[in-house]
Coordinates of C-alpha atoms (C1' of nucleotides) and ligand atoms in Angstrom, one line a residue:
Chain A
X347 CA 101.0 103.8 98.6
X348 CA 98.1 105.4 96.3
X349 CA 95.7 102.9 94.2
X350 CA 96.2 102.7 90.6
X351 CA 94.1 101.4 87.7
X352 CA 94.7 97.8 85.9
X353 CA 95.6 100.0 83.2
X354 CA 98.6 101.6 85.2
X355 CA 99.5 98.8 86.7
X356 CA 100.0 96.8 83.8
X357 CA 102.0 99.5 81.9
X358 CA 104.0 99.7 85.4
X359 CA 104.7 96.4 85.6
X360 CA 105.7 95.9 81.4
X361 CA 108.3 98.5 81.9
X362 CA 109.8 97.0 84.7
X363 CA 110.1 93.5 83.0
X364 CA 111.7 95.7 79.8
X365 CA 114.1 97.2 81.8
X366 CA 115.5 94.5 82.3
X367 CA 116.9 93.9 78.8
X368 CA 117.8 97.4 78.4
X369 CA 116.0 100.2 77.2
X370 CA 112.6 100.4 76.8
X371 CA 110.9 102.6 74.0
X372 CA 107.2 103.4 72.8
X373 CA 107.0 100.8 70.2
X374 CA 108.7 97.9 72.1
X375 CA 105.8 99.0 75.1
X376 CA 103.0 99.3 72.6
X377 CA 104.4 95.5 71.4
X378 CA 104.5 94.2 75.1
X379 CA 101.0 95.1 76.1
X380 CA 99.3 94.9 72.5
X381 CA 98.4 97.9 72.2
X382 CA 99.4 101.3 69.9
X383 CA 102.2 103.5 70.2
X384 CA 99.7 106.5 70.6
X385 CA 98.2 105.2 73.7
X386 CA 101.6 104.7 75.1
X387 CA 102.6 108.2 74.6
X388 CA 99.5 109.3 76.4
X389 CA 100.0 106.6 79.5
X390 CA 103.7 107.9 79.6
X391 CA 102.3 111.4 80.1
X392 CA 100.5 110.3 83.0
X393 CA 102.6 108.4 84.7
X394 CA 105.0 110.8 84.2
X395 CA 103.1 113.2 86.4
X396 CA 102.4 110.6 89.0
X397 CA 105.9 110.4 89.2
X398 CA 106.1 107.0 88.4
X399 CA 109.0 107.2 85.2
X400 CA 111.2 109.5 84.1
X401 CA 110.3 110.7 80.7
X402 CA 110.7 113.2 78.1
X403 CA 109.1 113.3 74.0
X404 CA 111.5 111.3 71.9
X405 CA 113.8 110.6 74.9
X406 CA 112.4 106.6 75.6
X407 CA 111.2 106.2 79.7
X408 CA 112.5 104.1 82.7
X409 CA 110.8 103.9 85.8
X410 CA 111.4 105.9 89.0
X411 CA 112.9 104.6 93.1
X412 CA 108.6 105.0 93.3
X413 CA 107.7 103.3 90.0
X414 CA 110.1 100.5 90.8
X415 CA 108.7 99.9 94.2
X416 CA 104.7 99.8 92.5
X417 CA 106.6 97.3 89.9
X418 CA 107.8 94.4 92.6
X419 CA 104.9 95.2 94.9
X420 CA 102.3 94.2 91.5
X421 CA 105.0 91.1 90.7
X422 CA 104.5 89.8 94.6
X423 CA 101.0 90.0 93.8
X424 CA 101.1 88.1 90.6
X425 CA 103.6 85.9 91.8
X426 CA 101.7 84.7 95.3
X427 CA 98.8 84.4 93.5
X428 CA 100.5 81.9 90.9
X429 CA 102.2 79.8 93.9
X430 CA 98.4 79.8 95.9
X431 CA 97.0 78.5 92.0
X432 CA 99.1 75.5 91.5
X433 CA 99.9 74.7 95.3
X434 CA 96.5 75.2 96.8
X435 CA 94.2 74.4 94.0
X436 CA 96.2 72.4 91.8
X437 CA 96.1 74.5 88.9
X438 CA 98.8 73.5 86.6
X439 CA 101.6 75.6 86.5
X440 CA 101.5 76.6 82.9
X441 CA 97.2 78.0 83.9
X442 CA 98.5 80.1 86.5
X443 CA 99.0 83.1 84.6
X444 CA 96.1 83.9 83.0
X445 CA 94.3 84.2 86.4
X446 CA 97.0 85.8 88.4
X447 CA 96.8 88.3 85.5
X448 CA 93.5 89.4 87.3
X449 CA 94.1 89.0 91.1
X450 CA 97.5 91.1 90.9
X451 CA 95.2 93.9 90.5
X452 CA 93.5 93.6 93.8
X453 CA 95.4 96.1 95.9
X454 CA 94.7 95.2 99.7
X455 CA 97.8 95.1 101.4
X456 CA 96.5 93.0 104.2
X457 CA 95.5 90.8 101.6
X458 CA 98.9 89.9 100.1
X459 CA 100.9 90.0 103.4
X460 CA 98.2 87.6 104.9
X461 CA 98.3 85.1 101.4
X462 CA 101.5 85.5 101.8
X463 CA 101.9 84.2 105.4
X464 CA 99.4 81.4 104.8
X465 CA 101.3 80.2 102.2
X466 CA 104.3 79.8 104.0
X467 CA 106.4 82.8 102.6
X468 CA 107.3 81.0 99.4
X469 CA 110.3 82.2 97.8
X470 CA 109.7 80.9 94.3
X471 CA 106.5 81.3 91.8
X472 CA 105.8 77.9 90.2
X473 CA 107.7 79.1 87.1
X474 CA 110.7 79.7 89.0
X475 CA 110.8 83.4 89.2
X476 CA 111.2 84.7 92.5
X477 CA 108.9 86.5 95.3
X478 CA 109.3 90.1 96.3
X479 CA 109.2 90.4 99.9
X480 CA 106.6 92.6 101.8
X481 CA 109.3 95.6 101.5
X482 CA 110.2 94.5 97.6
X483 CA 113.6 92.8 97.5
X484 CA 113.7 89.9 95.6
X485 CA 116.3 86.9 96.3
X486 CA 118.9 87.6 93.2
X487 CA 118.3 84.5 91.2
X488 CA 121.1 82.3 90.5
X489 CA 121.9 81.1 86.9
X490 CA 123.6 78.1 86.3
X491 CA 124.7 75.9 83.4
X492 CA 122.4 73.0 83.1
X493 CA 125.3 70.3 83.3
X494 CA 125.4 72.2 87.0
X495 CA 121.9 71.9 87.6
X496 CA 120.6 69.4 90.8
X497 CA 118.3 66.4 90.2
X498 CA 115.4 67.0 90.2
X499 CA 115.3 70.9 91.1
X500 CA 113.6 72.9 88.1
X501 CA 114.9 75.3 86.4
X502 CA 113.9 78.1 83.6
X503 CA 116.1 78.2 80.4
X504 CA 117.2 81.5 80.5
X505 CA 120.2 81.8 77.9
X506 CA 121.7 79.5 75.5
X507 CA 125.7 80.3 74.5
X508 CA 125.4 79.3 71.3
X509 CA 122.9 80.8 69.0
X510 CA 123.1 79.4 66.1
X511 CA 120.8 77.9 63.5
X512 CA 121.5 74.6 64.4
X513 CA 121.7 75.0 67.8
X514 CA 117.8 76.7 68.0
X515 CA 117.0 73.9 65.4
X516 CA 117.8 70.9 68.1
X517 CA 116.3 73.4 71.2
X518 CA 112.6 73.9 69.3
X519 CA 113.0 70.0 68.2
X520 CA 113.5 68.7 71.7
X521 CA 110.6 71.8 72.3
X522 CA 112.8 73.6 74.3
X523 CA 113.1 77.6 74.3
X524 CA 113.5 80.6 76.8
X525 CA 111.4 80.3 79.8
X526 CA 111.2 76.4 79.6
X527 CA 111.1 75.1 83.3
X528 CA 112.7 71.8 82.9
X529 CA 114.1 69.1 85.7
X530 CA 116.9 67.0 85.2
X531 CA 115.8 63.4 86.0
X532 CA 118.5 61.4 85.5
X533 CA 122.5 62.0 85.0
X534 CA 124.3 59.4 83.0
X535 CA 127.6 58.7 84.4
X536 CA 129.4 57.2 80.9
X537 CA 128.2 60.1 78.9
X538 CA 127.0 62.8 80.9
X539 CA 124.0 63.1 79.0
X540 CA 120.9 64.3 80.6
X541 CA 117.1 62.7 81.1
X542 CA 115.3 65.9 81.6
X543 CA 111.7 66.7 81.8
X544 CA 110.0 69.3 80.2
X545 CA 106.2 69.9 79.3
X546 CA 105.2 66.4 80.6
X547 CA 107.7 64.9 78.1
X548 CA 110.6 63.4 79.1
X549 CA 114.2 64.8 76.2
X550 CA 117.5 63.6 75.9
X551 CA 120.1 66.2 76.2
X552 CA 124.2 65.5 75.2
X553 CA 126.7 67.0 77.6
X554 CA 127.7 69.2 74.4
X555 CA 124.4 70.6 74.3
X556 CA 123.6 70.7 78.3
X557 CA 127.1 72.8 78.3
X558 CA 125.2 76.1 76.4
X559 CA 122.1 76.0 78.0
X560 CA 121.7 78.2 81.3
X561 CA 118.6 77.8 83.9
X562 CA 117.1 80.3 86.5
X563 CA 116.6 78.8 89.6
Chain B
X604 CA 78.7 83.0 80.6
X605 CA 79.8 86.1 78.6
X606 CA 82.2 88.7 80.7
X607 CA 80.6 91.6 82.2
X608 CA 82.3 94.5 83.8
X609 CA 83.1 95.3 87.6
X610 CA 79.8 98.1 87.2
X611 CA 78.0 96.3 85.5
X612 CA 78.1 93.7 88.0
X613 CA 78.0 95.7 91.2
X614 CA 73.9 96.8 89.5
X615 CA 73.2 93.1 88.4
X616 CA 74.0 92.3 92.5
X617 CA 72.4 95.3 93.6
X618 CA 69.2 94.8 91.9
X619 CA 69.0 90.8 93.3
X620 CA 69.5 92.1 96.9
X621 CA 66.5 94.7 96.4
X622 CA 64.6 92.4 94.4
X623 CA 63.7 90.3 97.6
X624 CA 62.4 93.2 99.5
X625 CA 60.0 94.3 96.7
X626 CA 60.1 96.7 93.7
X627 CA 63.2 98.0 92.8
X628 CA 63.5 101.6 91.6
X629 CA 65.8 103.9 90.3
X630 CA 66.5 106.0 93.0
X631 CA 66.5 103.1 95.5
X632 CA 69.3 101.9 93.4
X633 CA 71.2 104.9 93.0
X634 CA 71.2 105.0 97.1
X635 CA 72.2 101.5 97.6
X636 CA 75.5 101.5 94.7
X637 CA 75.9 105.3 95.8
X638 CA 75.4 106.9 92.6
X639 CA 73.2 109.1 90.9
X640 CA 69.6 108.4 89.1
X641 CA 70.8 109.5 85.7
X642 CA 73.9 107.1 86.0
X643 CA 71.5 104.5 87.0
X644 CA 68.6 105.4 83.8
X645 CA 71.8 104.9 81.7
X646 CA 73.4 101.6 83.3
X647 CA 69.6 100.2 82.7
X648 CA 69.2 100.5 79.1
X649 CA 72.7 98.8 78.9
X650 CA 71.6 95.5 80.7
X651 CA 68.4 95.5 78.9
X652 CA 69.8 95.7 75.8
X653 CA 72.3 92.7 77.3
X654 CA 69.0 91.1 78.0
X655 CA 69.7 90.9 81.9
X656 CA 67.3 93.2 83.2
X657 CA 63.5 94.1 82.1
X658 CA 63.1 97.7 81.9
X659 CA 60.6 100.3 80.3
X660 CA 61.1 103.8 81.0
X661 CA 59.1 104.8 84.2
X662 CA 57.9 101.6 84.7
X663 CA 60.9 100.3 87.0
X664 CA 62.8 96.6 86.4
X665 CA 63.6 92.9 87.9
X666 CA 66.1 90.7 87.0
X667 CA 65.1 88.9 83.5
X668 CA 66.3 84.4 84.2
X669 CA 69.7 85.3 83.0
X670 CA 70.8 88.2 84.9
X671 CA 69.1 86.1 88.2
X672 CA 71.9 83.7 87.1
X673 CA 74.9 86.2 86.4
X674 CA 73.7 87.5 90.2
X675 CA 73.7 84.0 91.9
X676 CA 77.7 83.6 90.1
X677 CA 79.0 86.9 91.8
X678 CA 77.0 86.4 94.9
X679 CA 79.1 82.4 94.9
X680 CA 82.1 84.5 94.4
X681 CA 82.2 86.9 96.6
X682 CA 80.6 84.7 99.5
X683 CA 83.5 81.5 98.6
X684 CA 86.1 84.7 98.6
X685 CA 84.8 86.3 102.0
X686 CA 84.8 81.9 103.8
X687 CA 88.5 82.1 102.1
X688 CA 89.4 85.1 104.3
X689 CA 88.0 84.2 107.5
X690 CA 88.9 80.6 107.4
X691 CA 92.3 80.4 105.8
X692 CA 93.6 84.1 106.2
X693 CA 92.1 84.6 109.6
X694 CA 90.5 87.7 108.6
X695 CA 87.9 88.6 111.2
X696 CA 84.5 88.4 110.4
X697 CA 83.7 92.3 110.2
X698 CA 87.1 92.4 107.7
X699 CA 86.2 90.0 104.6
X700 CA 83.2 91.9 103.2
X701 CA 85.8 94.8 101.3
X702 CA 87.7 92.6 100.1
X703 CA 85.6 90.3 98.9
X704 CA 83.8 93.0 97.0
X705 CA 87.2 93.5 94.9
X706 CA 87.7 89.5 94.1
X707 CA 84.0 88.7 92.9
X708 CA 84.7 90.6 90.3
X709 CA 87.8 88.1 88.9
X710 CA 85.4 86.0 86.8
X711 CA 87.4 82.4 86.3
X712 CA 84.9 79.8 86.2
X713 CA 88.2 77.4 86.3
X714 CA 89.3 79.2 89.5
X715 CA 85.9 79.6 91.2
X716 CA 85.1 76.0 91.3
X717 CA 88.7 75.1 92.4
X718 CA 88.3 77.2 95.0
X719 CA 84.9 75.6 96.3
X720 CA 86.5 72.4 96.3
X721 CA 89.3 73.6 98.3
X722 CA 87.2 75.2 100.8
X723 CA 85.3 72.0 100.9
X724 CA 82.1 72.9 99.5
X725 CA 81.4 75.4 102.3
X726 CA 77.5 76.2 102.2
X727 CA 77.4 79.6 104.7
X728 CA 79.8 82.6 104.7
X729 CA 81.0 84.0 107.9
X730 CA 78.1 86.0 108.0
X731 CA 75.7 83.1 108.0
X732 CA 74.5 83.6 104.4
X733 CA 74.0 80.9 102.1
X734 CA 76.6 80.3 99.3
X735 CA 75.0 79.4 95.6
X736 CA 76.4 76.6 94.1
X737 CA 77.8 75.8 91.2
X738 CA 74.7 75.8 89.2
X739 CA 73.4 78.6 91.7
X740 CA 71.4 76.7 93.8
X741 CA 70.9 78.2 97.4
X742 CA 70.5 76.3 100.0
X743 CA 66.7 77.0 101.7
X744 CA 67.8 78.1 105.7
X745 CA 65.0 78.2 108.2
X746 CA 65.7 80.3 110.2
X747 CA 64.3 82.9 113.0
X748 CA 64.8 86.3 114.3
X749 CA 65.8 86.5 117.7
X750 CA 62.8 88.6 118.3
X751 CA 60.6 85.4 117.8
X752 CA 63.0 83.2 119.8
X753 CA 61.4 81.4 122.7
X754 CA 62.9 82.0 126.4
X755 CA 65.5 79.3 127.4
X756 CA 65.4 77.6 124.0
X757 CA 68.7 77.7 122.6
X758 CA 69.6 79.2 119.4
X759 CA 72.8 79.5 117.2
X760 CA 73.7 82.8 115.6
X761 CA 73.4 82.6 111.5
X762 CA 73.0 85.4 110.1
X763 CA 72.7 89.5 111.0
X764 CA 70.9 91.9 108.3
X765 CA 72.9 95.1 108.9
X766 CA 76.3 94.4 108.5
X767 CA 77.3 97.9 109.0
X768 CA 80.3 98.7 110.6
X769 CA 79.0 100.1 113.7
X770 CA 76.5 97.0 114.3
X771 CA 79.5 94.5 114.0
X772 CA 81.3 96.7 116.3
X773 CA 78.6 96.2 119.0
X774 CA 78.1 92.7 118.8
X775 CA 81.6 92.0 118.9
X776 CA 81.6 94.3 122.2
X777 CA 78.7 91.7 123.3
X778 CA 80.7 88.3 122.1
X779 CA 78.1 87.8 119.8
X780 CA 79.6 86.7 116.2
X781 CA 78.3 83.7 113.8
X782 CA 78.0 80.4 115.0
X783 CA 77.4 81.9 118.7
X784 CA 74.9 79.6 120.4
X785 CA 72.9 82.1 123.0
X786 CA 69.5 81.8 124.9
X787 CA 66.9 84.2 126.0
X788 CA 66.4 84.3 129.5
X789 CA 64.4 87.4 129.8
X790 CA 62.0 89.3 127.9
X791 CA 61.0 92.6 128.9
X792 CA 57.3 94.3 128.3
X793 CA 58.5 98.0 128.5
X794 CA 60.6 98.3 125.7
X795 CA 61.1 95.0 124.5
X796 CA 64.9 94.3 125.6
X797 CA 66.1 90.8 126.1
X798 CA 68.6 89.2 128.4
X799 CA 70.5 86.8 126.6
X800 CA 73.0 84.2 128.3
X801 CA 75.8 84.4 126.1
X802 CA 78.9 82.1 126.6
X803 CA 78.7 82.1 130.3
X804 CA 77.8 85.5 130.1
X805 CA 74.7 87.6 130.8
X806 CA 73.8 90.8 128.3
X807 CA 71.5 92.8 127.4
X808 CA 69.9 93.4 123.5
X809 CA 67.8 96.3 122.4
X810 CA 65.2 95.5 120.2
X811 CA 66.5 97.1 117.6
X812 CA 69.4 94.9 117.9
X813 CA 67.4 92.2 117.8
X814 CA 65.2 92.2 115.2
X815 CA 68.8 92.6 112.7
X816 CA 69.8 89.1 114.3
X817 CA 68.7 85.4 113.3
X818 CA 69.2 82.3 114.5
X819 CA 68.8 78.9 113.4
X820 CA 67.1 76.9 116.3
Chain C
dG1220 C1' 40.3 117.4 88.4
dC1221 C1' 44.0 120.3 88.9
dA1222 C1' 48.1 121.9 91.2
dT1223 C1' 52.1 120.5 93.5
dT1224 C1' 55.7 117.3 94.7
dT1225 C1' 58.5 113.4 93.6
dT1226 C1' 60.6 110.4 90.5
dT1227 C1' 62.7 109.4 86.3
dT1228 C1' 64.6 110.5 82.0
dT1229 C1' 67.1 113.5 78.8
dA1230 C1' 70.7 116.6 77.3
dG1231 C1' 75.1 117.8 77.5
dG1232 C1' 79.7 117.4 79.8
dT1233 C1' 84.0 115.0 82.1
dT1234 C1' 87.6 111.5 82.8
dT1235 C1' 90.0 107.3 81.5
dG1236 C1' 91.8 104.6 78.2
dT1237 C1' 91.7 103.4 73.8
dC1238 C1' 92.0 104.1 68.5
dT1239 C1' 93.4 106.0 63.4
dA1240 C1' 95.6 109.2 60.6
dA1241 C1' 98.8 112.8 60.0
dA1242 C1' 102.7 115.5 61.4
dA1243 C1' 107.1 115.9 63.5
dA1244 C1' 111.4 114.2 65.2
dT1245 C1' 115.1 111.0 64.9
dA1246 C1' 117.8 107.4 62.7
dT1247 C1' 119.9 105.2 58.6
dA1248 C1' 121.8 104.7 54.1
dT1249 C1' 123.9 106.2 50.1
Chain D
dA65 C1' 124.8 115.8 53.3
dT66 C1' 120.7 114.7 51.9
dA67 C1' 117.0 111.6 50.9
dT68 C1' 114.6 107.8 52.9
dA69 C1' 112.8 105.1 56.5
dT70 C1' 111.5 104.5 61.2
dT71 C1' 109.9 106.0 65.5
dT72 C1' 107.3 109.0 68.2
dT73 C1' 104.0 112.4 69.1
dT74 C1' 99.9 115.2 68.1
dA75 C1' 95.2 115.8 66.7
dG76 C1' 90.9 114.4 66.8
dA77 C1' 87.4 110.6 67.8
dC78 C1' 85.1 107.1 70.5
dA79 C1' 83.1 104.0 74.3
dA80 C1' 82.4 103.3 79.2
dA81 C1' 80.9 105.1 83.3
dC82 C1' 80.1 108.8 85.7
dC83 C1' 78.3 113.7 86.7
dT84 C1' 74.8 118.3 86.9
dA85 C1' 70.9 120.7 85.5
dA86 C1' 66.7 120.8 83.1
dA87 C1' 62.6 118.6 81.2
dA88 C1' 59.1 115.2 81.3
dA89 C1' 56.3 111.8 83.5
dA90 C1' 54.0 109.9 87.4
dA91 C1' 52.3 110.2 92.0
dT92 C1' 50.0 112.8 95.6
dG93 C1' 47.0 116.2 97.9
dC94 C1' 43.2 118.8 98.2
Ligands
MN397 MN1 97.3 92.3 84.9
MN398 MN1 105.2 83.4 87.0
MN399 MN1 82.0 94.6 93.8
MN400 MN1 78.8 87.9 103.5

DNA sequence: GCATTTTTTTAGGTTTGTCTAAAAATATAT
DNA sequence: ATATATTTTTAGACAAACCTAAAAAAATGC
């Protein structure tokens, strides 16, 4: 595997993360990283002739078998650093990121596959997202309705079924949106409402809400 | 601390590592960071307009208090990164110094001093050099070089001033690493060659191998 | 002291990654 | 279908960090 810039890297690793909500176009890219359509168009251009997405003017980009496998190989990166942040030096787990941000860049492989061992091979990033292998397959996550959701085991609000006004209103009230990692800490048996925790606060959640809410873990 | 670039850090570090055996020039520069005079003429009136280095055309240039300072911080870094290897990744001593040349570079102040504490405030890197603190303090080491190491007094391995490839290779070859506790058992007139008992061992050291070797006694 | 050599700087150019403004292509709405 | 709006690309510029070749300054040798 070659060495790529930050720069690459990051544009690499944006499309992959777009990709996965369908198709991914200059402006949406240029949003992602903050930065202008323009210098998209000329990063596209490159990466195109390293091979690394598929892409012709006007046509929007994906990336290719090879630009994939940079992708999970810069999220293992990112990832292992996040879980050696808040496991070894008790970062907390919403400072991870900003730091991993940096240290995905440093490309040694004996590095990663050595972090990697001493951590244990963790199979989760302390936001719940999972850990590419050394060979960059990933453990399909598992969604599943938060009245399904164990005691105790987090999990990342990834969907909600309902999306209306209302609904969003009571979500952002009880502070609540995608990406929350919550943990269900106690299960009433005469209502089946939830105790959960979520940013250091413990929330209240009625069956009839926990029923549209959907958690990665 | 304001945020200086990977080049612009690689000089400040340069230029503190020169600094303590004299002047520091520009083509002495160029030759250690393996570049070219006119790259370092222009990299110079950059950090002396940063106010890290002094610098007058022709006239040469030291470290002003705050560059000292900036160089103390990467030297921490990359000496806490390179004790991370060795100790917890079980790199081998000869295999940290790349790779720690990459991480210095990630500038947390957050993640730096987390990882001190981790480590357990570790005060020598695997190559027996003294790590700054966190107010870049360096611990005084007295020290010797094996050339001035009396017979059959003992002495413990600390620190080796080429850490080229091809010396590490030899005195790996000769079970010599840090922390090795060895005696001199012989010196010889003629060319200056010792015989050094070495973990139940007998070998022979060239002079020139010597005199790149300390110990503290 | 003056000529020669060495060191250092300047002048001008390249690559990478960014930007703004304008032009071109595509999508949308009546 | 045509006008309008949006998206994307091109054109041209800029800063950082490097380069080569030439000029200038400093050091050295006689
Ligand atoms: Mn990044
Ligand atoms: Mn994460
Ligand atoms: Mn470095
Ligand atoms: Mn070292």
């Amino acid at each position: 595997m070659l060495n790529y810039s930050t720069s690459e890297e990051n544009y690499i690793k944006a499309i992959f993360h777009l990709q996965g909500e369908g198709s991914v176009n200059t402006n949406k890219l240029a949003a992602e990283l903050k930065t202008r359509p323009a210098s998209v168009t000329d990063m596209m251009k490159k990466l195109r002739d390293k091979k690394l997405v598929h892409y012709q003017a006007y046509k929007g980009f994906r990336l290719t078998t090879e630009g994939k496998k940079l992708a999970l190989l810069i999220i293992r990166r990112h990832r292992l650093w996040e879980f050696f942040l808040a496991e070894k030096l008790r970062f907390s787990w919403d400072e991870v990121h900003e730091v991993a941000e940096d240290l995905e860049h440093v490309s040694s492989k004996k590095l990663v596959d050595k972090l990697d061992e001493y951590l244990g091979f963790p199979r989760f990033d302390p936001h719940g997202d999972p850990i590419p292998d050394a060979n960059g397959k990933i453990e399909p996550t598992k969604q599943v309705c938060l009245t399904d959701l164990a005691l105790n085991k987090p999990g990342i609000v990834c969907y909600v079924s309902d999306q209306s006004t209302e609904m969003l209103e009571l979500l952002s009230h009880k502070n609540i949106g995608m990406g929350t990692r919550l943990e269900i800490k106690k299960r009433f048996q005469f209502d089946q409402s939830l105790e959960i925790r979520v940013k250091q606060q413990t929330e209240t959640i009625s069956e009839v809400l926990a029923r549209n809410i959907y958690v990665k873990i």
